[in-house]
Structures are given as C-alpha cells and as structure tokens.
mmCIF file of C-alpha atoms in Angstrom:
data_model
loop_
_atom_site.group_PDB
_atom_site.id
_atom_site.type_symbol
_atom_site.label_atom_id
_atom_site.label_comp_id
_atom_site.label_asym_id
_atom_site.label_seq_id
_atom_site.Cartn_x
_atom_site.Cartn_y
_atom_site.Cartn_z
ATOM 1 C CA ASN P 845 -16.419 20.430 -5.547
ATOM 2 C CA GLU P 846 -13.084 18.639 -5.578
ATOM 3 C CA ALA P 847 -10.381 17.451 -3.211
ATOM 4 C CA THR P 848 -6.904 15.955 -3.473
ATOM 5 C CA VAL P 849 -5.071 13.889 -0.890
ATOM 6 C CA VAL P 850 -1.519 12.583 -1.118
ATOM 7 C CA PHE P 851 -0.267 9.791 1.121
ATOM 8 C CA LEU P 852 2.497 7.224 1.356
ATOM 9 C CA SER P 853 2.011 3.672 0.133
ATOM 10 C CA ARG P 854 1.660 2.275 3.651
ATOM 11 C CA SER P 855 -1.054 -0.324 4.179
ATOM 12 C CA ALA P 856 -2.530 1.771 7.016
ATOM 13 C CA ASN P 857 -3.357 4.497 4.489
ATOM 14 C CA GLU P 858 -5.751 2.254 2.555
ATOM 15 C CA GLY P 859 -8.354 2.770 5.287
ATOM 16 C CA PHE P 860 -7.712 6.508 5.249
ATOM 17 C CA ALA P 861 -8.270 6.689 1.480
ATOM 18 C CA ARG P 862 -11.439 4.592 1.669
ATOM 19 C CA THR P 863 -12.880 6.771 4.439
ATOM 20 C CA ALA P 864 -11.865 10.031 2.727
ATOM 21 C CA ALA P 865 -13.634 8.969 -0.473
ATOM 22 C CA ALA P 866 -16.782 7.952 1.423
ATOM 23 C CA CYS P 867 -16.859 11.238 3.330
ATOM 24 C CA PHE P 868 -16.356 13.234 0.148
ATOM 25 C CA ALA P 869 -19.103 11.268 -1.643
ATOM 26 C CA ALA P 870 -21.515 11.972 1.238
ATOM 27 C CA GLN P 871 -22.199 15.361 -0.373
ATOM 28 C CA LEU P 872 -24.214 13.509 -3.016
ATOM 29 C CA ASP P 873 -26.362 11.732 -0.376
ATOM 30 C CA PRO P 874 -25.575 8.219 -1.642
ATOM 31 C CA THR P 875 -27.302 5.105 -0.376
ATOM 32 C CA LEU P 876 -25.444 2.836 2.024
ATOM 33 C CA ASP P 877 -24.871 0.354 -0.810
ATOM 34 C CA GLU P 878 -23.420 3.113 -2.990
ATOM 35 C CA VAL P 879 -21.077 4.221 -0.192
ATOM 36 C CA ASN P 880 -19.926 0.627 0.265
ATOM 37 C CA ASP P 881 -19.297 0.277 -3.484
ATOM 38 C CA ILE P 882 -17.211 3.465 -3.497
ATOM 39 C CA LYS P 883 -15.245 2.331 -0.457
ATOM 40 C CA THR P 884 -14.592 -1.086 -1.992
ATOM 41 C CA ALA P 885 -13.424 0.339 -5.332
ATOM 42 C CA VAL P 886 -11.092 2.842 -3.642
ATOM 43 C CA SER P 887 -9.797 0.184 -1.261
ATOM 44 C CA GLU P 888 -8.927 -2.141 -4.146
ATOM 45 C CA ALA P 889 -7.286 0.612 -6.213
ATOM 46 C CA VAL P 890 -5.192 1.930 -3.327
ATOM 47 C CA THR P 891 -4.237 -1.580 -2.199
ATOM 48 C CA ASN P 892 -3.066 -2.334 -5.748
ATOM 49 C CA ALA P 893 -0.862 0.763 -5.666
ATOM 50 C CA ILE P 894 0.541 -0.172 -2.252
ATOM 51 C CA VAL P 895 1.240 -3.816 -3.077
ATOM 52 C CA HIS P 896 2.088 -3.741 -6.782
ATOM 53 C CA ALA P 897 3.281 -0.239 -7.690
ATOM 54 C CA TYR P 898 5.847 0.038 -4.934
ATOM 55 C CA PRO P 899 7.135 -3.441 -4.095
ATOM 56 C CA ASN P 900 9.788 -3.274 -1.365
ATOM 57 C CA THR P 901 9.688 0.540 -1.160
ATOM 58 C CA LEU P 902 7.460 3.452 -0.178
ATOM 59 C CA GLY P 903 6.075 5.891 -2.699
ATOM 60 C CA LYS P 904 3.394 8.533 -2.988
ATOM 61 C CA ILE P 905 -0.197 7.886 -3.986
ATOM 62 C CA THR P 906 -2.389 10.782 -5.067
ATOM 63 C CA MET P 907 -6.178 10.514 -4.884
ATOM 64 C CA ARG P 908 -8.217 13.235 -6.569
ATOM 65 C CA MET P 909 -11.975 13.328 -6.132
ATOM 66 C CA ARG P 910 -14.431 15.468 -8.039
ATOM 67 C CA LEU P 911 -18.199 15.870 -7.871
ATOM 68 C CA LEU P 912 -20.056 16.597 -11.083
ATOM 69 C CA GLU P 913 -23.516 18.116 -11.455
ATOM 70 C CA ASP P 914 -25.133 14.879 -12.653
ATOM 71 C CA LEU P 915 -24.593 13.153 -9.259
ATOM 72 C CA GLN P 916 -21.388 11.620 -10.501
ATOM 73 C CA LEU P 917 -18.265 11.090 -8.443
ATOM 74 C CA GLU P 918 -14.958 10.881 -10.281
ATOM 75 C CA ILE P 919 -11.938 9.473 -8.487
ATOM 76 C CA GLN P 920 -8.402 9.417 -9.837
ATOM 77 C CA ILE P 921 -5.789 7.298 -8.067
ATOM 78 C CA LYS P 922 -2.234 7.837 -9.271
ATOM 79 C CA ASP P 923 1.099 6.303 -8.363
ATOM 80 C CA SER P 924 4.596 6.703 -9.780
ATOM 81 C CA GLY P 925 5.496 3.061 -9.388
ATOM 82 C CA VAL P 926 6.491 0.211 -11.663
ATOM 83 C CA GLY P 927 3.444 0.295 -13.975
ATOM 84 C CA ILE P 928 1.288 -2.602 -15.164
ATOM 85 C CA PRO P 929 2.989 -4.724 -17.849
ATOM 86 C CA ASP P 930 -0.251 -6.166 -19.265
ATOM 87 C CA VAL P 931 -3.528 -4.491 -18.239
ATOM 88 C CA GLU P 932 -5.663 -7.058 -20.052
ATOM 89 C CA GLN P 933 -3.983 -9.888 -18.145
ATOM 90 C CA ALA P 934 -4.221 -7.946 -14.870
ATOM 91 C CA MET P 935 -7.990 -7.642 -15.386
ATOM 92 C CA GLN P 936 -8.375 -11.433 -15.303
ATOM 93 C CA GLU P 937 -9.797 -12.797 -12.051
ATOM 94 C CA GLY P 938 -7.136 -14.672 -10.107
ATOM 95 C CA PHE P 939 -4.146 -13.121 -11.861
ATOM 96 C CA SER P 940 -1.655 -11.479 -9.516
ATOM 97 C CA THR P 941 1.926 -10.301 -9.575
ATOM 98 C CA ALA P 942 2.055 -10.075 -5.775
ATOM 99 C CA GLY P 943 4.961 -11.867 -4.213
ATOM 100 C CA GLN P 944 4.728 -14.602 -1.602
ATOM 101 C CA THR P 945 5.019 -12.162 1.323
ATOM 102 C CA ALA P 946 2.078 -10.105 0.072
ATOM 103 C CA ARG P 947 -0.021 -13.252 -0.385
ATOM 104 C CA GLU P 948 0.824 -14.379 3.152
ATOM 105 C CA LEU P 949 -0.486 -11.020 4.387
ATOM 106 C CA GLY P 950 -3.748 -11.562 2.528
ATOM 107 C CA PHE P 951 -2.992 -9.424 -0.539
ATOM 108 C CA GLY P 952 -2.605 -10.502 -4.134
ATOM 109 C CA ALA P 953 -5.664 -12.703 -4.646
ATOM 110 C CA GLY P 954 -6.054 -11.346 -8.166
ATOM 111 C CA MET P 955 -9.467 -9.780 -7.588
ATOM 112 C CA GLY P 956 -8.476 -6.105 -7.290
ATOM 113 C CA LEU P 957 -9.035 -4.826 -10.818
ATOM 114 C CA PRO P 958 -12.072 -7.052 -11.513
ATOM 115 C CA ASN P 959 -13.670 -5.790 -8.262
ATOM 116 C CA ILE P 960 -12.980 -2.169 -9.127
ATOM 117 C CA LYS P 961 -14.719 -2.659 -12.468
ATOM 118 C CA LYS P 962 -17.625 -4.390 -10.725
ATOM 119 C CA TYR P 963 -18.198 -1.569 -8.226
ATOM 120 C CA THR P 964 -17.843 1.421 -10.568
ATOM 121 C CA ASP P 965 -19.769 2.645 -13.575
ATOM 122 C CA LYS P 966 -16.613 3.394 -15.499
ATOM 123 C CA MET P 967 -12.972 2.474 -15.047
ATOM 124 C CA GLN P 968 -9.971 3.482 -17.126
ATOM 125 C CA ILE P 969 -6.321 2.608 -16.552
ATOM 126 C CA ASP P 970 -3.386 4.562 -17.954
ATOM 127 C CA THR P 971 -0.033 2.984 -17.205
ATOM 128 C CA GLN P 972 3.583 3.280 -18.258
ATOM 129 C CA ILE P 973 6.263 0.802 -17.255
ATOM 130 C CA GLY P 974 8.636 2.417 -14.779
ATOM 131 C CA ARG P 975 6.568 5.608 -14.588
ATOM 132 C CA GLY P 976 3.375 4.580 -12.813
ATOM 133 C CA THR P 977 -0.328 4.044 -13.173
ATOM 134 C CA THR P 978 -3.369 6.289 -13.022
ATOM 135 C CA MET P 979 -6.813 4.789 -12.492
ATOM 136 C CA TYR P 980 -9.890 6.815 -13.359
ATOM 137 C CA LEU P 981 -13.072 5.683 -11.620
ATOM 138 C CA SER P 982 -16.568 7.053 -12.061
ATOM 139 C CA VAL P 983 -19.655 6.316 -9.982
ATOM 140 C CA HIS P 984 -23.173 7.720 -10.361
ATOM 141 C CA VAL P 985 -25.163 7.864 -7.138
ATOM 142 C CA ASN P 986 -28.903 7.821 -6.472
ATOM 143 C CA GLN P 987 -29.695 5.853 -9.611
#
C-alpha cells in the first residue's frame, strides 16, 4: 500500500504530517513506541523543510509513504527549497542554520537530523542547492 500527501510549508502542517504517517503505519500494527518513533522522525523532517528549506516563503512539501511486505515503512519527504549546503555538518548535534526568529519560536536547536537518524532504521538525504532536498526514511515495525 502507498499514499502521497502534498501540503504547504506552514508550521500547522507538521502535526498533520506526523498524524498522517502514524495513521498510515497503523496498518502494520506497530507498538506505541514504534508509532512515537515514526511520528518524531516525520515531525523533525517536516519541521526541517518548513524552517530551513523555505525561509521567509511558503513552498510545497510532498510526503510519500509505502508499506513493504517485510513490515517496513518507507517515508519520503521532499521539498523544492534551498537545499542543504553541507549534509555532514547538518548531521552534527547542535548545528543549525535557523535564523534568530526561528530560534525564538523554538525551532533550530540543531537536533533535527540527528533525531531522525536516531528514530529510523535507515536515513538517506539527497540534496541540491537551490533545487531542494529529499529525505528517505525507513522503519521496520514489530521487531
């Protein structure tokens, strides 16, 4: 089974994406901890797209979800924003490119990408400056 949702990079849509992913994953009968891990990973990935990919503007975020036969959930989160200049640096805890306004709103603590990696079994980032970023997340449930 698979599903795709497209939404604007508004902060209110982070909760929508998190809930949509959890509902979709429910087909695999995950544990509560697994659902929370999925929600956290999606929340971090979508928040990164909202805050970093589209600073000072709105853009589209596409989230594709796919269930595989081996109780694996694949999630792809794609934006067409500014891209990540240095993925290795962005993976470092505490590193953030968020501006002062985003930090004042509680975003940009530099834990997004490290948390996504922590709560997924596999994470891959494809990015191009000025063209956007696609994150590929994979989670096995009932392990």
